PDB file of C-alpha atoms in Angstrom:
ATOM      1  CA  UNK R 417      95.189  77.502 130.775  1.00  0.00           C
ATOM      2  CA  UNK R 418      94.520  79.614 128.162  1.00  0.00           C
ATOM      3  CA  UNK R 419      92.237  78.587 125.086  1.00  0.00           C
ATOM      4  CA  UNK R 420      90.787  79.910 122.212  1.00  0.00           C
ATOM      5  CA  UNK R 421      87.516  78.975 120.161  1.00  0.00           C
ATOM      6  CA  UNK R 422      86.625  80.168 116.898  1.00  0.00           C
ATOM      7  CA  UNK R 423      82.643  79.396 116.392  1.00  0.00           C
ATOM      8  CA  UNK R 424      82.483  78.624 112.775  1.00  0.00           C
ATOM      9  CA  UNK R 425      84.720  76.557 110.643  1.00  0.00           C
ATOM     10  CA  UNK R 426      83.359  78.220 107.755  1.00  0.00           C
ATOM     11  CA  UNK R 427      81.839  81.577 106.895  1.00  0.00           C
ATOM     12  CA  UNK R 428      80.357  82.583 103.666  1.00  0.00           C
ATOM     13  CA  UNK R 429      79.561  86.322 102.373  1.00  0.00           C
ATOM     14  CA  UNK R 430      78.746  87.996  99.297  1.00  0.00           C
ATOM     15  CA  UNK R 431      81.406  90.357  98.060  1.00  0.00           C
ATOM     16  CA  UNK R 432      80.278  94.183  99.370  1.00  0.00           C
ATOM     17  CA  UNK R 433      78.536  92.736 102.418  1.00  0.00           C
ATOM     18  CA  UNK R 434      79.976  92.729 106.091  1.00  0.00           C
ATOM     19  CA  UNK R 435      82.233  89.918 107.409  1.00  0.00           C
ATOM     20  CA  UNK R 436      82.145  88.589 110.930  1.00  0.00           C
ATOM     21  CA  UNK R 437      84.205  85.831 112.109  1.00  0.00           C
ATOM     22  CA  UNK R 438      83.785  84.944 115.765  1.00  0.00           C
ATOM     23  CA  UNK R 439      86.364  84.268 118.586  1.00  0.00           C
ATOM     24  CA  UNK R 440      86.104  83.148 122.013  1.00  0.00           C
ATOM     25  CA  UNK R 441      88.990  82.996 124.522  1.00  0.00           C
ATOM     26  CA  UNK R 442      89.453  81.726 127.832  1.00  0.00           C
ATOM     27  CA  UNK R 443      92.276  83.290 130.114  1.00  0.00           C
ATOM     28  CA  UNK R 444      92.504  83.804 133.546  1.00  0.00           C
ATOM     29  CA  UNK R 445      94.325  87.319 132.972  1.00  0.00           C
ATOM     30  CA  UNK R 446      93.944  90.020 130.438  1.00  0.00           C
ATOM     31  CA  UNK R 447      95.633  88.399 127.119  1.00  0.00           C
ATOM     32  CA  UNK R 448      97.246  89.389 124.253  1.00  0.00           C
ATOM     33  CA  UNK R 449      95.276  88.457 121.364  1.00  0.00           C
ATOM     34  CA  UNK R 450      95.743  88.008 117.646  1.00  0.00           C
ATOM     35  CA  UNK R 451      94.187  87.664 114.381  1.00  0.00           C
ATOM     36  CA  UNK R 452      96.176  85.967 111.444  1.00  0.00           C
ATOM     37  CA  UNK R 453      95.147  85.313 107.987  1.00  0.00           C
ATOM     38  CA  UNK R 454      96.596  82.595 105.885  1.00  0.00           C
ATOM     39  CA  UNK R 455      95.917  82.525 101.832  1.00  0.00           C
ATOM     40  CA  UNK R 456      96.073  79.169 100.313  1.00  0.00           C
ATOM     41  CA  UNK R 457      99.587  77.578 100.368  1.00  0.00           C
ATOM     42  CA  UNK R 458     101.091  80.779 102.165  1.00  0.00           C
ATOM     43  CA  UNK R 459     102.413  81.694 105.599  1.00  0.00           C
ATOM     44  CA  UNK R 460     100.428  83.628 108.184  1.00  0.00           C
ATOM     45  CA  UNK R 461     100.114  87.308 108.008  1.00  0.00           C
ATOM     46  CA  UNK R 462      99.422  89.576 110.858  1.00  0.00           C
ATOM     47  CA  UNK R 463      96.050  91.372 110.592  1.00  0.00           C
ATOM     48  CA  UNK R 464      95.944  93.009 113.918  1.00  0.00           C
ATOM     49  CA  UNK R 465      96.759  92.330 117.792  1.00  0.00           C
ATOM     50  CA  UNK R 466      95.465  93.649 120.932  1.00  0.00           C
ATOM     51  CA  UNK R 467      97.641  94.204 123.878  1.00  0.00           C
ATOM     52  CA  UNK R 468      95.516  95.820 126.798  1.00  0.00           C
ATOM     53  CA  UNK R 469      95.507  99.171 125.092  1.00  0.00           C
ATOM     54  CA  UNK R 470      92.136 100.274 123.013  1.00  0.00           C
ATOM     55  CA  UNK R 471      89.628  97.788 123.191  1.00  0.00           C
ATOM     56  CA  UNK R 472      88.767  98.475 119.473  1.00  0.00           C
ATOM     57  CA  UNK R 473      91.833  97.467 117.355  1.00  0.00           C
ATOM     58  CA  UNK R 474      92.189  98.348 113.697  1.00  0.00           C
ATOM     59  CA  UNK R 475      94.246  95.974 111.611  1.00  0.00           C
ATOM     60  CA  UNK R 476      95.189  95.916 107.723  1.00  0.00           C
ATOM     61  CA  UNK R 477      92.982  95.484 104.810  1.00  0.00           C
ATOM     62  CA  UNK R 478      89.948  97.434 106.904  1.00  0.00           C
ATOM     63  CA  UNK R 479      89.803  94.493 109.333  1.00  0.00           C
ATOM     64  CA  UNK R 480      88.985  95.614 113.149  1.00  0.00           C
ATOM     65  CA  UNK R 481      88.482  93.624 116.239  1.00  0.00           C
ATOM     66  CA  UNK R 482      86.823  94.461 119.484  1.00  0.00           C
ATOM     67  CA  UNK R 483      87.927  92.998 122.567  1.00  0.00           C
ATOM     68  CA  UNK R 484      84.928  92.183 125.090  1.00  0.00           C
ATOM     69  CA  UNK R 485      86.236  91.148 128.311  1.00  0.00           C
ATOM     70  CA  UNK R 486      82.801  90.772 129.720  1.00  0.00           C
ATOM     71  CA  UNK R 487      81.784  88.357 126.808  1.00  0.00           C
ATOM     72  CA  UNK R 488      85.123  87.042 126.697  1.00  0.00           C
ATOM     73  CA  UNK R 489      84.948  87.629 122.837  1.00  0.00           C
ATOM     74  CA  UNK R 490      87.558  88.981 120.259  1.00  0.00           C
ATOM     75  CA  UNK R 491      85.423  88.900 117.199  1.00  0.00           C
ATOM     76  CA  UNK R 492      86.987  89.929 113.451  1.00  0.00           C
ATOM     77  CA  UNK R 493      85.094  92.212 111.486  1.00  0.00           C
ATOM     78  CA  UNK R 494      85.224  93.911 108.182  1.00  0.00           C
ATOM     79  CA  UNK R 495      82.330  96.371 106.703  1.00  0.00           C
ATOM     80  CA  UNK R 496      82.551  95.107 103.305  1.00  0.00           C
ATOM     81  CA  UNK R 497      84.224  91.941 101.941  1.00  0.00           C
ATOM     82  CA  UNK R 498      86.275  91.744  98.813  1.00  0.00           C
ATOM     83  CA  UNK R 499      87.107  88.943  96.914  1.00  0.00           C
ATOM     84  CA  UNK R 500      90.737  88.952  97.889  1.00  0.00           C
ATOM     85  CA  UNK R 501      89.581  88.506 101.706  1.00  0.00           C
ATOM     86  CA  UNK R 502      88.920  84.731 100.676  1.00  0.00           C
ATOM     87  CA  UNK R 503      91.424  82.877 103.164  1.00  0.00           C
ATOM     88  CA  UNK R 504      91.628  81.030 106.407  1.00  0.00           C
ATOM     89  CA  UNK R 505      91.602  83.189 109.545  1.00  0.00           C
ATOM     90  CA  UNK R 506      92.922  82.255 112.606  1.00  0.00           C
ATOM     91  CA  UNK R 507      92.319  83.880 116.266  1.00  0.00           C
ATOM     92  CA  UNK R 508      95.337  83.412 118.414  1.00  0.00           C
ATOM     93  CA  UNK R 509      95.940  84.296 122.294  1.00  0.00           C
ATOM     94  CA  UNK R 510      99.262  84.275 124.002  1.00  0.00           C
ATOM     95  CA  UNK R 511      99.429  82.277 126.935  1.00  0.00           C
ATOM     96  CA  UNK R 512     101.552  83.170 130.172  1.00  0.00           C
ATOM     97  CA  UNK R 513     104.585  81.571 128.747  1.00  0.00           C
ATOM     98  CA  UNK R 514     104.311  83.781 125.756  1.00  0.00           C
ATOM     99  CA  UNK R 515     103.469  80.759 123.509  1.00  0.00           C
ATOM    100  CA  UNK R 516     100.916  81.104 120.790  1.00  0.00           C
ATOM    101  CA  UNK R 517      97.441  79.037 121.505  1.00  0.00           C
ATOM    102  CA  UNK R 518      95.974  79.036 117.858  1.00  0.00           C
ATOM    103  CA  UNK R 519      92.217  78.411 117.027  1.00  0.00           C
ATOM    104  CA  UNK R 520      91.092  75.963 114.609  1.00  0.00           C
ATOM    105  CA  UNK R 521      90.373  78.215 111.916  1.00  0.00           C
ATOM    106  CA  UNK R 522      87.402  79.940 110.073  1.00  0.00           C
ATOM    107  CA  UNK R 523      87.593  79.551 106.311  1.00  0.00           C
ATOM    108  CA  UNK R 524      85.950  82.874 104.795  1.00  0.00           C
ATOM    109  CA  UNK R 525      84.107  82.166 101.184  1.00  0.00           C
ATOM    110  CA  UNK R 526      83.450  85.452  99.272  1.00  0.00           C
ATOM    111  CA  UNK R 527      80.852  85.153  96.447  1.00  0.00           C
ATOM    112  CA  UNK R 528      80.684  87.395  93.522  1.00  0.00           C
TER     113      UNK R 528
ATOM    114  CA  UNK X1159     112.880  95.587 107.270  1.00  0.00           C
ATOM    115  CA  UNK X1160     112.808  92.194 108.435  1.00  0.00           C
ATOM    116  CA  UNK X1161     112.484  89.366 106.261  1.00  0.00           C
ATOM    117  CA  UNK X1162     111.966  85.777 106.771  1.00  0.00           C
ATOM    118  CA  UNK X1163     112.768  82.807 104.380  1.00  0.00           C
ATOM    119  CA  UNK X1164     111.928  79.054 104.277  1.00  0.00           C
ATOM    120  CA  UNK X1165     113.204  76.544 101.944  1.00  0.00           C
ATOM    121  CA  UNK X1166     112.499  74.542  99.890  1.00  0.00           C
ATOM    122  CA  UNK X1167     108.675  75.645  99.368  1.00  0.00           C
ATOM    123  CA  UNK X1168     107.818  72.299  98.545  1.00  0.00           C
ATOM    124  CA  UNK X1169     108.959  68.895  99.422  1.00  0.00           C
ATOM    125  CA  UNK X1170     108.227  65.129  98.699  1.00  0.00           C
ATOM    126  CA  UNK X1171     110.168  62.796 100.282  1.00  0.00           C
ATOM    127  CA  UNK X1172     109.931  58.590 100.765  1.00  0.00           C
ATOM    128  CA  UNK X1173     109.255  57.240 104.277  1.00  0.00           C
ATOM    129  CA  UNK X1174     112.328  56.609 106.265  1.00  0.00           C
ATOM    130  CA  UNK X1175     114.472  59.052 104.134  1.00  0.00           C
ATOM    131  CA  UNK X1176     115.995  62.098 105.909  1.00  0.00           C
ATOM    132  CA  UNK X1177     114.931  65.779 106.427  1.00  0.00           C
ATOM    133  CA  UNK X1178     116.395  69.294 106.472  1.00  0.00           C
ATOM    134  CA  UNK X1179     114.438  72.183 106.357  1.00  0.00           C
ATOM    135  CA  UNK X1180     115.997  75.747 106.733  1.00  0.00           C
ATOM    136  CA  UNK X1181     114.552  78.869 107.787  1.00  0.00           C
ATOM    137  CA  UNK X1182     116.685  82.384 107.886  1.00  0.00           C
ATOM    138  CA  UNK X1183     115.917  85.696 109.073  1.00  0.00           C
ATOM    139  CA  UNK X1184     117.073  89.090 107.939  1.00  0.00           C
ATOM    140  CA  UNK X1185     117.451  92.423 109.150  1.00  0.00           C
ATOM    141  CA  UNK X1186     117.185  91.694 112.986  1.00  0.00           C
ATOM    142  CA  UNK X1187     119.876  90.431 115.707  1.00  0.00           C
ATOM    143  CA  UNK X1188     119.255  87.580 118.111  1.00  0.00           C
ATOM    144  CA  UNK X1189     115.656  86.868 117.369  1.00  0.00           C
ATOM    145  CA  UNK X1190     113.539  84.222 119.133  1.00  0.00           C
ATOM    146  CA  UNK X1191     112.648  81.504 116.334  1.00  0.00           C
ATOM    147  CA  UNK X1192     110.113  79.103 116.105  1.00  0.00           C
ATOM    148  CA  UNK X1193     108.995  75.990 114.315  1.00  0.00           C
ATOM    149  CA  UNK X1194     105.448  75.117 113.640  1.00  0.00           C
ATOM    150  CA  UNK X1195     103.417  72.327 112.234  1.00  0.00           C
ATOM    151  CA  UNK X1196      99.828  72.841 110.435  1.00  0.00           C
ATOM    152  CA  UNK X1197      98.242  69.218 109.463  1.00  0.00           C
ATOM    153  CA  UNK X1198      95.584  69.276 106.607  1.00  0.00           C
ATOM    154  CA  UNK X1199      92.545  71.140 108.142  1.00  0.00           C
ATOM    155  CA  UNK X1200      93.927  71.913 111.685  1.00  0.00           C
ATOM    156  CA  UNK X1201      95.443  74.887 113.473  1.00  0.00           C
ATOM    157  CA  UNK X1202      99.140  75.413 114.068  1.00  0.00           C
ATOM    158  CA  UNK X1203     101.144  73.207 116.727  1.00  0.00           C
ATOM    159  CA  UNK X1204     104.391  74.620 118.125  1.00  0.00           C
ATOM    160  CA  UNK X1205     107.197  72.237 117.662  1.00  0.00           C
ATOM    161  CA  UNK X1206     110.384  73.920 118.805  1.00  0.00           C
ATOM    162  CA  UNK X1207     111.393  77.489 119.837  1.00  0.00           C
ATOM    163  CA  UNK X1208     114.795  79.009 120.303  1.00  0.00           C
ATOM    164  CA  UNK X1209     115.761  82.262 122.297  1.00  0.00           C
ATOM    165  CA  UNK X1210     119.437  82.108 121.064  1.00  0.00           C
ATOM    166  CA  UNK X1211     122.295  80.160 119.222  1.00  0.00           C
ATOM    167  CA  UNK X1212     122.322  76.630 120.234  1.00  0.00           C
ATOM    168  CA  UNK X1213     119.404  76.716 122.469  1.00  0.00           C
ATOM    169  CA  UNK X1214     116.181  74.756 121.808  1.00  0.00           C
ATOM    170  CA  UNK X1215     113.125  73.934 123.493  1.00  0.00           C
ATOM    171  CA  UNK X1216     110.837  71.070 122.271  1.00  0.00           C
ATOM    172  CA  UNK X1217     107.308  71.520 122.774  1.00  0.00           C
ATOM    173  CA  UNK X1218     105.997  67.856 121.846  1.00  0.00           C
ATOM    174  CA  UNK X1219     107.923  64.514 121.695  1.00  0.00           C
ATOM    175  CA  UNK X1220     108.416  63.459 118.091  1.00  0.00           C
ATOM    176  CA  UNK X1221     110.428  62.190 115.188  1.00  0.00           C
ATOM    177  CA  UNK X1222     112.002  65.638 114.641  1.00  0.00           C
ATOM    178  CA  UNK X1223     114.593  67.922 116.108  1.00  0.00           C
ATOM    179  CA  UNK X1224     115.910  71.205 115.824  1.00  0.00           C
ATOM    180  CA  UNK X1225     118.849  73.386 115.624  1.00  0.00           C
ATOM    181  CA  UNK X1226     120.112  76.739 115.628  1.00  0.00           C
ATOM    182  CA  UNK X1227     123.858  77.048 114.319  1.00  0.00           C
ATOM    183  CA  UNK X1228     123.835  80.660 113.486  1.00  0.00           C
ATOM    184  CA  UNK X1229     122.345  83.611 115.132  1.00  0.00           C
ATOM    185  CA  UNK X1230     119.558  83.859 112.312  1.00  0.00           C
ATOM    186  CA  UNK X1231     119.450  80.338 111.079  1.00  0.00           C
ATOM    187  CA  UNK X1232     117.055  77.486 112.394  1.00  0.00           C
ATOM    188  CA  UNK X1233     116.806  74.085 111.168  1.00  0.00           C
ATOM    189  CA  UNK X1234     114.407  71.190 111.354  1.00  0.00           C
ATOM    190  CA  UNK X1235     115.568  67.785 110.744  1.00  0.00           C
ATOM    191  CA  UNK X1236     114.626  64.353 111.061  1.00  0.00           C
ATOM    192  CA  UNK X1237     117.121  61.029 110.410  1.00  0.00           C
ATOM    193  CA  UNK X1238     114.022  58.971 109.330  1.00  0.00           C
ATOM    194  CA  UNK X1239     110.738  60.401 108.106  1.00  0.00           C
ATOM    195  CA  UNK X1240     107.154  58.971 108.895  1.00  0.00           C
ATOM    196  CA  UNK X1241     104.091  59.435 107.104  1.00  0.00           C
ATOM    197  CA  UNK X1242     102.657  61.253 109.871  1.00  0.00           C
ATOM    198  CA  UNK X1243     105.315  63.956 109.403  1.00  0.00           C
ATOM    199  CA  UNK X1244     103.543  65.266 106.275  1.00  0.00           C
ATOM    200  CA  UNK X1245     101.955  68.791 106.814  1.00  0.00           C
ATOM    201  CA  UNK X1246     102.900  72.514 106.344  1.00  0.00           C
ATOM    202  CA  UNK X1247     105.751  73.961 108.404  1.00  0.00           C
ATOM    203  CA  UNK X1248     106.186  77.317 109.127  1.00  0.00           C
ATOM    204  CA  UNK X1249     108.954  79.137 110.732  1.00  0.00           C
ATOM    205  CA  UNK X1250     108.488  82.356 112.863  1.00  0.00           C
ATOM    206  CA  UNK X1251     110.170  84.990 114.416  1.00  0.00           C
ATOM    207  CA  UNK X1252     109.811  87.574 117.175  1.00  0.00           C
ATOM    208  CA  UNK X1253     111.784  90.314 118.815  1.00  0.00           C
ATOM    209  CA  UNK X1254     111.120  89.016 122.396  1.00  0.00           C
ATOM    210  CA  UNK X1255     109.183  85.935 123.339  1.00  0.00           C
ATOM    211  CA  UNK X1256     106.147  88.350 124.326  1.00  0.00           C
ATOM    212  CA  UNK X1257     106.131  90.093 120.935  1.00  0.00           C
ATOM    213  CA  UNK X1258     104.562  89.752 117.921  1.00  0.00           C
ATOM    214  CA  UNK X1259     105.644  86.699 115.889  1.00  0.00           C
ATOM    215  CA  UNK X1260     105.853  86.851 112.177  1.00  0.00           C
ATOM    216  CA  UNK X1261     106.062  83.923 109.973  1.00  0.00           C
ATOM    217  CA  UNK X1262     107.622  82.525 106.886  1.00  0.00           C
ATOM    218  CA  UNK X1263     105.921  81.372 103.603  1.00  0.00           C
ATOM    219  CA  UNK X1264     106.075  77.800 105.007  1.00  0.00           C
ATOM    220  CA  UNK X1265     107.262  74.405 103.361  1.00  0.00           C
ATOM    221  CA  UNK X1266     104.898  71.570 102.450  1.00  0.00           C
ATOM    222  CA  UNK X1267     105.990  68.255 103.138  1.00  0.00           C
ATOM    223  CA  UNK X1268     104.435  65.027 101.750  1.00  0.00           C
ATOM    224  CA  UNK X1269     105.799  61.843 102.737  1.00  0.00           C
ATOM    225  CA  UNK X1270     105.209  59.023 100.768  1.00  0.00           C
TER     226      UNK X1270
END
C-alpha cells in the first residue's frame, strides 16, 4: 500500500533563508506525487506535482521538488523564504485506485 | 477557468441537529467530486467520492452521507450530528480519477 511520511511536523526559518520540507513515500510502482499548501482556514492549493516526467519539478511561488527514486523522497525546497510562505504543507501520493493519501503536514513558520 | 464553491464557510450546530453542506463546481462538465474531512492538526481523510450523477462511493463508515443531484453539485449531509463530526470539510474536483484534484475553500463545522 502507498503511504507518505512528512519527517517534520514544524519547520522554522528566517525570512530570506532556504526552505526544506522533507517527504518520503512508499509505493510499489512509480507514483504520482503532489505538494499542496494550506493557509490558515483556507482550502488547499496545489504547489506542484510529479507524474514520471522530469524528476525536478518546478511549482508556483518559487517552490520546487525533486523526485529521488533511490531515496523514495520528494522534498520541497525554496531558495529564499518569504513571510507569505508561512502555512501548512502537505505531501501527497496517489494510490493505485487514484485516491490521494495525505501526509500529516508540516507547518512552516517564517521569522522576520 | 474552473472554480469551486463551498458554503457555508462556517457553521456552528448543536449535537443531534441535521447538516447540509454544499459544493458546486463551475467551468467543467462531469467532474469527479470528493468530500474530505480534516480534523484539528491532522491530514485529510477522504469521506466520499463521485464519478457521476447519483454515483456515490463511501470510504469510511460514519454518520454522514453524500448526494450528487446535479452534475456539478455535491452535498454532504447528516440526519443527527455528533460531537466527533466537528472539523474542516473540503470539497475537491478533478477531470478524471487520475488527474490532479483541486480544492474548494472549505467549511468549518463546530458541533456543540
